[in-house]
PDB file of C-alpha atoms and ligand atoms in Angstrom:
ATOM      1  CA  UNK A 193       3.062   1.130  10.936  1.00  0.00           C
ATOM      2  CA  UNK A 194       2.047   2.963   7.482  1.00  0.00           C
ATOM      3  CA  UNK A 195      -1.894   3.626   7.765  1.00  0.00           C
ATOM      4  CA  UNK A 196      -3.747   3.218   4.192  1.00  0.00           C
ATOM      5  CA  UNK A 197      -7.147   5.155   4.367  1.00  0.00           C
ATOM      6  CA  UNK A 198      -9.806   3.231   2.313  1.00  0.00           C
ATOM      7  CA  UNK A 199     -12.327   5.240   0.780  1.00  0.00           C
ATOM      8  CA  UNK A 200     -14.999   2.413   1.839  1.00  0.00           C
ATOM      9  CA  UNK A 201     -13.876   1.555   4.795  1.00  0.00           C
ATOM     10  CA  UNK A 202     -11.475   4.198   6.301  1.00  0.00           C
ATOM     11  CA  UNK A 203      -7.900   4.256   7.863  1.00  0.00           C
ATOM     12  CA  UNK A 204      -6.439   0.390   8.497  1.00  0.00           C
ATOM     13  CA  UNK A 205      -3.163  -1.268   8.024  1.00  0.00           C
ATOM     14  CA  UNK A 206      -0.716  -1.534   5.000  1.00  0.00           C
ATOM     15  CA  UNK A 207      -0.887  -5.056   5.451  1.00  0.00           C
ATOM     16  CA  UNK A 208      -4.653  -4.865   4.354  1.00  0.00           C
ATOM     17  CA  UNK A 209      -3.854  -4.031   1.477  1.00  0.00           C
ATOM     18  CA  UNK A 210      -2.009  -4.867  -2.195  1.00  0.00           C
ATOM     19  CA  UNK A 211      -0.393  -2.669  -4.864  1.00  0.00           C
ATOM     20  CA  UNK A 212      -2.205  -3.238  -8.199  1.00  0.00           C
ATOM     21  CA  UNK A 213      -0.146  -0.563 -10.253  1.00  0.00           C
ATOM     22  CA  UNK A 214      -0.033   2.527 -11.660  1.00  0.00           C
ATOM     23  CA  UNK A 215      -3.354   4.330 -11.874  1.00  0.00           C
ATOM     24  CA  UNK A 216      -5.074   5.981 -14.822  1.00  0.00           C
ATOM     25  CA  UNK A 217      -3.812   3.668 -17.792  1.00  0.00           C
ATOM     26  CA  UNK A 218      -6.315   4.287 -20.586  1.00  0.00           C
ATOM     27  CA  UNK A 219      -7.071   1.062 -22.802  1.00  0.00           C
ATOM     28  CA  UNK A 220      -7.060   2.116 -26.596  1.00  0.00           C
ATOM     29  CA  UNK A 221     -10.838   2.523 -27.470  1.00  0.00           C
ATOM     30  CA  UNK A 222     -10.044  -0.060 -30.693  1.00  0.00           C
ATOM     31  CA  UNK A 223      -7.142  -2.395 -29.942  1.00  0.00           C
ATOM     32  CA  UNK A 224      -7.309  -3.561 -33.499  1.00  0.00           C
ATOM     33  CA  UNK A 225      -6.751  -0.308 -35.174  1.00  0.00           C
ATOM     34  CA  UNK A 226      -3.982   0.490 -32.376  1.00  0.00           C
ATOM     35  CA  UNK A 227      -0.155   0.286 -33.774  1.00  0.00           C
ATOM     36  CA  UNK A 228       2.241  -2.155 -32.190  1.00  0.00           C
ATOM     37  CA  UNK A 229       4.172   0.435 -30.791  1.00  0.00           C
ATOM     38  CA  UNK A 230       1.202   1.750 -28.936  1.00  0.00           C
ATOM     39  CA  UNK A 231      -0.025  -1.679 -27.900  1.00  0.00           C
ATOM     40  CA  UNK A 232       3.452  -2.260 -26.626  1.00  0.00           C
ATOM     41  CA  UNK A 233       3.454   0.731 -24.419  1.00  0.00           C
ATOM     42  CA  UNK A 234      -0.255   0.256 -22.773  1.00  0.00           C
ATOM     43  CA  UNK A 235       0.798  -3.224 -22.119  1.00  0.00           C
ATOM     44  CA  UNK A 236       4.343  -2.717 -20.900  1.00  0.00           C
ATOM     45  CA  UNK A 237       5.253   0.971 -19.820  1.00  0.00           C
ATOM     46  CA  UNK A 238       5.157   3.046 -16.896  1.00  0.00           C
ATOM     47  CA  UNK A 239       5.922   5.559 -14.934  1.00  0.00           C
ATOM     48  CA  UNK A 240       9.043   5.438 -12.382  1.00  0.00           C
ATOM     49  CA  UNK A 241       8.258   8.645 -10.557  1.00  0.00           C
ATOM     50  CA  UNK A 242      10.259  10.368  -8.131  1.00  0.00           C
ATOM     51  CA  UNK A 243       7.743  12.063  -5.943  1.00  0.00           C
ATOM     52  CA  UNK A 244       3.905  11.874  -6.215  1.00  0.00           C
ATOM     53  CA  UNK A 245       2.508   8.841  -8.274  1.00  0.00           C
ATOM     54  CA  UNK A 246      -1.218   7.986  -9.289  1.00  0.00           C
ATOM     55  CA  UNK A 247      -1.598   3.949  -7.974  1.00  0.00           C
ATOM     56  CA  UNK A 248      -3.781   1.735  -8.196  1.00  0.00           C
ATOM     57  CA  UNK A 249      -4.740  -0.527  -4.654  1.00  0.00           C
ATOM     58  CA  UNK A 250      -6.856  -2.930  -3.480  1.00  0.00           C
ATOM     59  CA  UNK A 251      -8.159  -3.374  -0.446  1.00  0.00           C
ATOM     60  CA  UNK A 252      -8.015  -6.809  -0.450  1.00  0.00           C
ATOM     61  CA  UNK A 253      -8.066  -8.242   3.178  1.00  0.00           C
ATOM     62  CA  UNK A 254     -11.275  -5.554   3.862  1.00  0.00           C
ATOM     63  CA  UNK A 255     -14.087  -4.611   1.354  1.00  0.00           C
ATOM     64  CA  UNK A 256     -11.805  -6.525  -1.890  1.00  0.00           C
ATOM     65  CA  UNK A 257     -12.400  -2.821  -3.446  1.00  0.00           C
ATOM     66  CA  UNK A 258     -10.015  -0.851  -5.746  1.00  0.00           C
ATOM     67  CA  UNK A 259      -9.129   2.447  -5.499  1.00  0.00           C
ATOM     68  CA  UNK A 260      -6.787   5.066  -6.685  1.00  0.00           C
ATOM     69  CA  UNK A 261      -4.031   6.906  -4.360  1.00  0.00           C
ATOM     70  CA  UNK A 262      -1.543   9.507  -4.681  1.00  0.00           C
ATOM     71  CA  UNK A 263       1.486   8.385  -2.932  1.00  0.00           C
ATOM     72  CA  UNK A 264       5.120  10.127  -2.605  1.00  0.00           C
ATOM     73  CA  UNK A 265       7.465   7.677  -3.784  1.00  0.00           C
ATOM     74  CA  UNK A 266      10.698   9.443  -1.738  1.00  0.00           C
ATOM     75  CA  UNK A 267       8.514   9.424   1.283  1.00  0.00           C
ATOM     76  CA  UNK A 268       6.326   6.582   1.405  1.00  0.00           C
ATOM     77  CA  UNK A 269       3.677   8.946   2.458  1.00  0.00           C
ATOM     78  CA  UNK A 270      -0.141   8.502   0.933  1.00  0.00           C
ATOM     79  CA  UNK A 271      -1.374  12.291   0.308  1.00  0.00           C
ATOM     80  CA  UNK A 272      -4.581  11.288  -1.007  1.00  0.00           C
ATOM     81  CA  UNK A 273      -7.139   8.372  -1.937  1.00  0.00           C
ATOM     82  CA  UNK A 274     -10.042   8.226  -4.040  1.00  0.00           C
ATOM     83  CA  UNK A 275     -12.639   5.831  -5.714  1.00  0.00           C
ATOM     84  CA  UNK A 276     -12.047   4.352  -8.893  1.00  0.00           C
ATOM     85  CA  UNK A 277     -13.546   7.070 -11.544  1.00  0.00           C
ATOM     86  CA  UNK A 278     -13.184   9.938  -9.761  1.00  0.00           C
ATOM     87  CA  UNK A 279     -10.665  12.511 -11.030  1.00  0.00           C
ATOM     88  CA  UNK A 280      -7.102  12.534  -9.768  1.00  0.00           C
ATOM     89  CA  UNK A 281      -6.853  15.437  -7.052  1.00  0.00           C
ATOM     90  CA  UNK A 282      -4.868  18.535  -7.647  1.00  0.00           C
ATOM     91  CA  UNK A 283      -2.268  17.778  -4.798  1.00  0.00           C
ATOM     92  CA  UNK A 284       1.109  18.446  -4.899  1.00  0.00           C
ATOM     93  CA  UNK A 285       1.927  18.101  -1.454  1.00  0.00           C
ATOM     94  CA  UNK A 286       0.305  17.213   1.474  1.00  0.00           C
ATOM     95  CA  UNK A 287      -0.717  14.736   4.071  1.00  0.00           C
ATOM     96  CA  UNK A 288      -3.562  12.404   3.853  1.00  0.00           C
ATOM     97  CA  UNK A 289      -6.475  13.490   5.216  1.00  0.00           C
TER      98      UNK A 289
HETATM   99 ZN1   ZN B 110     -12.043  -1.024   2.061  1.00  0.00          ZN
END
């Protein structure tokens, strides 16, 4: 069973929780002055990573709180999680602690 550590609540099962996306997508300050292009790409593109990807989860079936992790997409394997606004860790490896 994959473990998911919450940064609220602690280590509990996948099943607690959903995917909500990739992390760290920046609205534009002024959508009205934003290009179409630009729009289109906030609203529509992402990352495919192979390797270590910035996510965005919810803990829903616990505290209902999101939170960021950095998961290895080859490996399935969640090397870190953090609270929403904090700074994406400088990992490039590693297991969860
Ligand atoms: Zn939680």
């Amino acid at each position: 069973m994959l473990l998911i550590t919450c940064p609220f609540c602690g280590q509990r099962p996948e099943i607690e929780f959903a995917y909500g996306g990739e992390a760290h997508i920046a609205r534009a300050a002024d959508p009205r002055a934003t290009s179409d292009e630009a729009w289109t790409e906030y609203l529509y593109v992402r990352g495919n990573a192979r390797g270590l990807h910035a996510e965005r989860w919810r803990h829903i079936r616990g505290c209902g709180r999101f939170f960021n992790a950095l998961r290895d997409t080859v490996t399935d394997h969640f090397v870190a999680t953090y609270k929403m606004g904090e700074a994406r860790p400088d990992r490039t490896e590693g297991k969860q602690p």
